[in-house]
């Protein structure tokens, strides 16, 4: 199952696809409001009736994916498990490189709708930056074939920044519910590799 996000600038414009994500195993899409007049949109920083604002929920998820922090507020999921395993493997197997990970929210990508339970569903893009620099002066960082194809070289003595785009679809609980932010769907894509 997929979640496809469409946006319409006004009633006369065609819909544009903003993003599409695969739903994670075992997840269900929350019900949106069926009241007359449709489902209300929520501004990125609006926390009214929600445990976290849409932007806060993506911040929490971003931290959880990057370092495992925010485990008290973000539910476990298979994508995070895969990401943590990948990051750990990259850091442990590349002895000649010091590898760090960081994420940032594309704030212009955030789209949010209220759900029937008083919570919300949030779509947005995270930029995942994997930075590899030589562990010591003179060390060579070898690039995988896919990174080399984007960077133009298969090794570097200065380092490389590899960027992934992560489209995420999360459920935010209503305030007072005591539930965690849940990742429902995700799509990850390698978008760039730039030598330093």
Short mmCIF file of C-alpha atoms in Angstrom, two decimals:
data_model
loop_
_atom_site.label_atom_id
_atom_site.label_comp_id
_atom_site.label_asym_id
_atom_site.label_seq_id
_atom_site.Cartn_x
_atom_site.Cartn_y
_atom_site.Cartn_z
CA UNK A 1 0.00 0.00 0.00
CA UNK A 2 1.08 3.55 -0.77
CA UNK A 3 0.26 7.03 0.45
CA UNK A 4 0.17 9.60 -2.34
CA UNK A 5 0.12 13.29 -1.42
CA UNK A 6 -1.63 15.66 -3.83
CA UNK A 7 -1.82 19.43 -3.56
CA UNK A 8 -4.09 21.93 -5.31
CA UNK A 9 -3.19 25.63 -5.26
CA UNK A 10 -6.81 26.65 -5.81
CA UNK A 11 -10.12 25.24 -7.09
CA UNK A 12 -9.24 25.89 -10.74
CA UNK A 13 -5.72 24.44 -10.70
CA UNK A 14 -4.82 20.84 -11.47
CA UNK A 15 -3.66 18.67 -8.59
CA UNK A 16 0.10 18.17 -8.32
CA UNK A 17 1.72 15.16 -6.74
CA UNK A 18 3.92 16.29 -3.84
CA UNK A 19 5.15 12.84 -2.84
CA UNK A 20 4.49 9.12 -2.59
CA UNK A 21 5.60 6.72 0.13
CA UNK A 22 5.34 3.00 0.83
CA UNK A 23 3.42 2.18 3.97
CA UNK A 24 5.47 0.25 6.52
CA UNK A 25 4.47 -3.35 7.34
CA UNK A 26 1.70 -3.57 9.92
CA UNK A 27 0.67 0.09 9.67
CA UNK A 28 -2.78 1.44 8.88
CA UNK A 29 -3.68 4.84 7.53
CA UNK A 30 -5.62 6.83 10.14
CA UNK A 31 -9.16 7.90 9.30
CA UNK A 32 -9.57 11.55 8.38
CA UNK A 33 -12.62 13.47 9.47
CA UNK A 34 -15.81 12.62 7.57
CA UNK A 35 -17.68 15.73 8.69
CA UNK A 36 -19.29 17.93 6.09
CA UNK A 37 -16.85 20.47 4.75
CA UNK A 38 -13.89 18.09 4.58
CA UNK A 39 -10.79 17.64 6.68
CA UNK A 40 -9.01 20.65 8.13
CA UNK A 41 -5.41 21.36 7.23
CA UNK A 42 -2.97 22.22 10.03
CA UNK A 43 -0.20 24.82 9.86
CA UNK A 44 3.33 23.40 10.41
CA UNK A 45 3.77 25.14 13.79
CA UNK A 46 0.16 24.73 15.02
CA UNK A 47 -0.05 22.54 18.12
CA UNK A 48 -3.73 23.20 18.92
CA UNK A 49 -5.20 19.91 20.18
CA UNK A 50 -2.10 17.93 19.18
CA UNK A 51 0.60 16.33 21.31
CA UNK A 52 3.18 17.98 19.00
CA UNK A 53 3.01 20.43 16.14
CA UNK A 54 3.63 18.94 12.67
CA UNK A 55 7.10 20.48 12.58
CA UNK A 56 7.90 19.21 16.10
CA UNK A 57 6.82 15.69 15.11
CA UNK A 58 9.23 15.70 12.17
CA UNK A 59 11.99 17.09 14.41
CA UNK A 60 11.41 14.23 16.86
CA UNK A 61 11.46 11.65 14.06
CA UNK A 62 14.60 13.20 12.58
CA UNK A 63 16.45 12.90 15.88
CA UNK A 64 15.24 9.34 16.36
CA UNK A 65 16.43 8.23 12.93
CA UNK A 66 19.79 9.96 13.29
CA UNK A 67 20.86 8.90 16.77
CA UNK A 68 18.06 6.92 18.43
CA UNK A 69 17.15 9.81 20.73
CA UNK A 70 13.48 10.68 21.32
CA UNK A 71 12.62 6.99 21.82
CA UNK A 72 10.13 8.07 24.49
CA UNK A 73 8.15 10.10 21.96
CA UNK A 74 8.63 8.19 18.66
CA UNK A 75 7.32 4.63 18.21
CA UNK A 76 9.68 1.87 17.07
CA UNK A 77 9.46 1.03 13.37
CA UNK A 78 11.17 -1.19 10.79
CA UNK A 79 12.60 1.74 8.80
CA UNK A 80 14.39 3.15 11.85
CA UNK A 81 15.80 -0.29 12.61
CA UNK A 82 17.18 -0.53 9.05
CA UNK A 83 18.58 3.02 9.20
CA UNK A 84 20.30 2.42 12.55
CA UNK A 85 21.83 -0.83 11.25
CA UNK A 86 23.04 0.90 8.05
CA UNK A 87 24.57 3.83 9.93
CA UNK A 88 26.31 1.54 12.41
CA UNK A 89 27.68 -0.62 9.59
CA UNK A 90 29.01 2.39 7.68
CA UNK A 91 30.81 3.68 10.75
CA UNK A 92 32.26 0.32 11.81
CA UNK A 93 33.42 -0.99 8.40
CA UNK A 94 35.04 2.17 7.02
CA UNK A 95 38.17 2.34 9.15
CA UNK A 96 39.83 5.05 7.03
CA UNK A 97 36.87 7.43 7.35
CA UNK A 98 35.11 9.28 10.11
CA UNK A 99 31.40 9.11 9.20
CA UNK A 100 28.68 11.28 10.70
CA UNK A 101 24.97 11.60 9.98
CA UNK A 102 22.67 14.61 10.29
CA UNK A 103 19.12 15.39 9.19
CA UNK A 104 17.21 18.58 8.41
CA UNK A 105 13.54 19.15 7.63
CA UNK A 106 12.52 20.71 4.33
CA UNK A 107 10.04 23.05 6.03
CA UNK A 108 8.36 23.99 2.75
CA UNK A 109 7.37 20.36 2.14
CA UNK A 110 5.18 19.91 5.25
CA UNK A 111 1.52 19.03 4.61
CA UNK A 112 -0.85 18.13 7.46
CA UNK A 113 -4.49 17.03 7.85
CA UNK A 114 -6.56 16.46 10.97
CA UNK A 115 -7.67 12.91 11.72
CA UNK A 116 -10.99 11.73 13.12
CA UNK A 117 -9.44 10.96 16.54
CA UNK A 118 -8.33 14.59 17.01
CA UNK A 119 -4.75 13.93 15.96
CA UNK A 120 -3.14 14.58 12.58
CA UNK A 121 -1.19 13.01 9.74
CA UNK A 122 1.93 14.81 8.54
CA UNK A 123 3.90 14.50 5.30
CA UNK A 124 7.32 16.03 4.84
CA UNK A 125 10.83 15.61 3.47
CA UNK A 126 13.96 15.06 5.54
CA UNK A 127 17.42 15.68 4.10
CA UNK A 128 19.78 13.02 5.42
CA UNK A 129 23.45 14.03 5.09
CA UNK A 130 26.12 11.34 5.47
CA UNK A 131 29.53 13.03 5.75
CA UNK A 132 32.69 10.95 5.31
CA UNK A 133 36.05 12.56 5.99
CA UNK A 134 39.48 10.90 6.28
CA UNK A 135 40.13 9.53 9.75
CA UNK A 136 43.65 11.00 9.61
CA UNK A 137 45.67 13.19 7.26
CA UNK A 138 46.62 11.34 4.09
CA UNK A 139 43.99 8.63 4.50
CA UNK A 140 41.91 7.77 1.44
CA UNK A 141 38.14 7.45 1.59
CA UNK A 142 36.93 4.87 -0.96
CA UNK A 143 33.51 5.54 -2.50
CA UNK A 144 30.99 2.83 -3.37
CA UNK A 145 30.12 2.57 -7.11
CA UNK A 146 26.79 4.42 -6.62
CA UNK A 147 28.45 7.27 -4.68
CA UNK A 148 31.33 7.43 -7.18
CA UNK A 149 28.88 7.74 -10.10
CA UNK A 150 27.41 10.88 -8.52
CA UNK A 151 30.67 12.35 -7.20
CA UNK A 152 32.73 11.75 -10.36
CA UNK A 153 35.59 9.97 -8.55
CA UNK A 154 35.94 6.67 -6.72
CA UNK A 155 38.09 7.97 -3.85
CA UNK A 156 38.98 11.18 -2.02
CA UNK A 157 41.54 12.43 0.48
CA UNK A 158 39.33 15.34 1.56
CA UNK A 159 35.93 13.75 2.11
CA UNK A 160 32.49 13.45 0.59
CA UNK A 161 28.94 14.50 1.49
CA UNK A 162 26.25 12.04 0.45
CA UNK A 163 22.62 13.24 0.57
CA UNK A 164 19.48 11.14 0.79
CA UNK A 165 15.93 12.51 0.55
CA UNK A 166 13.54 10.81 2.94
CA UNK A 167 9.82 11.38 2.32
CA UNK A 168 7.98 10.52 5.54
CA UNK A 169 4.31 10.18 6.53
CA UNK A 170 3.67 10.25 10.29
CA UNK A 171 0.73 10.13 12.65
CA UNK A 172 0.62 12.65 15.50
CA UNK A 173 -1.59 11.77 18.49
CA UNK A 174 -4.06 14.23 20.00
CA UNK A 175 -2.87 16.02 23.13
CA UNK A 176 -3.38 14.00 26.30
CA UNK A 177 -3.64 10.66 24.47
CA UNK A 178 -0.24 9.50 25.73
CA UNK A 179 0.62 7.93 22.36
CA UNK A 180 3.87 8.31 20.45
CA UNK A 181 4.50 9.85 17.05
CA UNK A 182 4.27 6.95 14.57
CA UNK A 183 5.98 6.58 11.21
CA UNK A 184 3.38 5.16 8.81
CA UNK A 185 5.15 5.38 5.45
CA UNK A 186 8.52 6.32 3.99
CA UNK A 187 10.46 6.55 0.74
CA UNK A 188 14.22 7.06 0.65
CA UNK A 189 16.22 8.17 -2.38
CA UNK A 190 19.92 8.87 -2.97
CA UNK A 191 20.00 12.37 -4.47
CA UNK A 192 23.62 13.51 -4.40
CA UNK A 193 27.28 12.91 -3.58
CA UNK A 194 29.63 15.90 -3.50
CA UNK A 195 33.37 15.86 -2.92
CA UNK A 196 34.65 18.32 -0.32
#
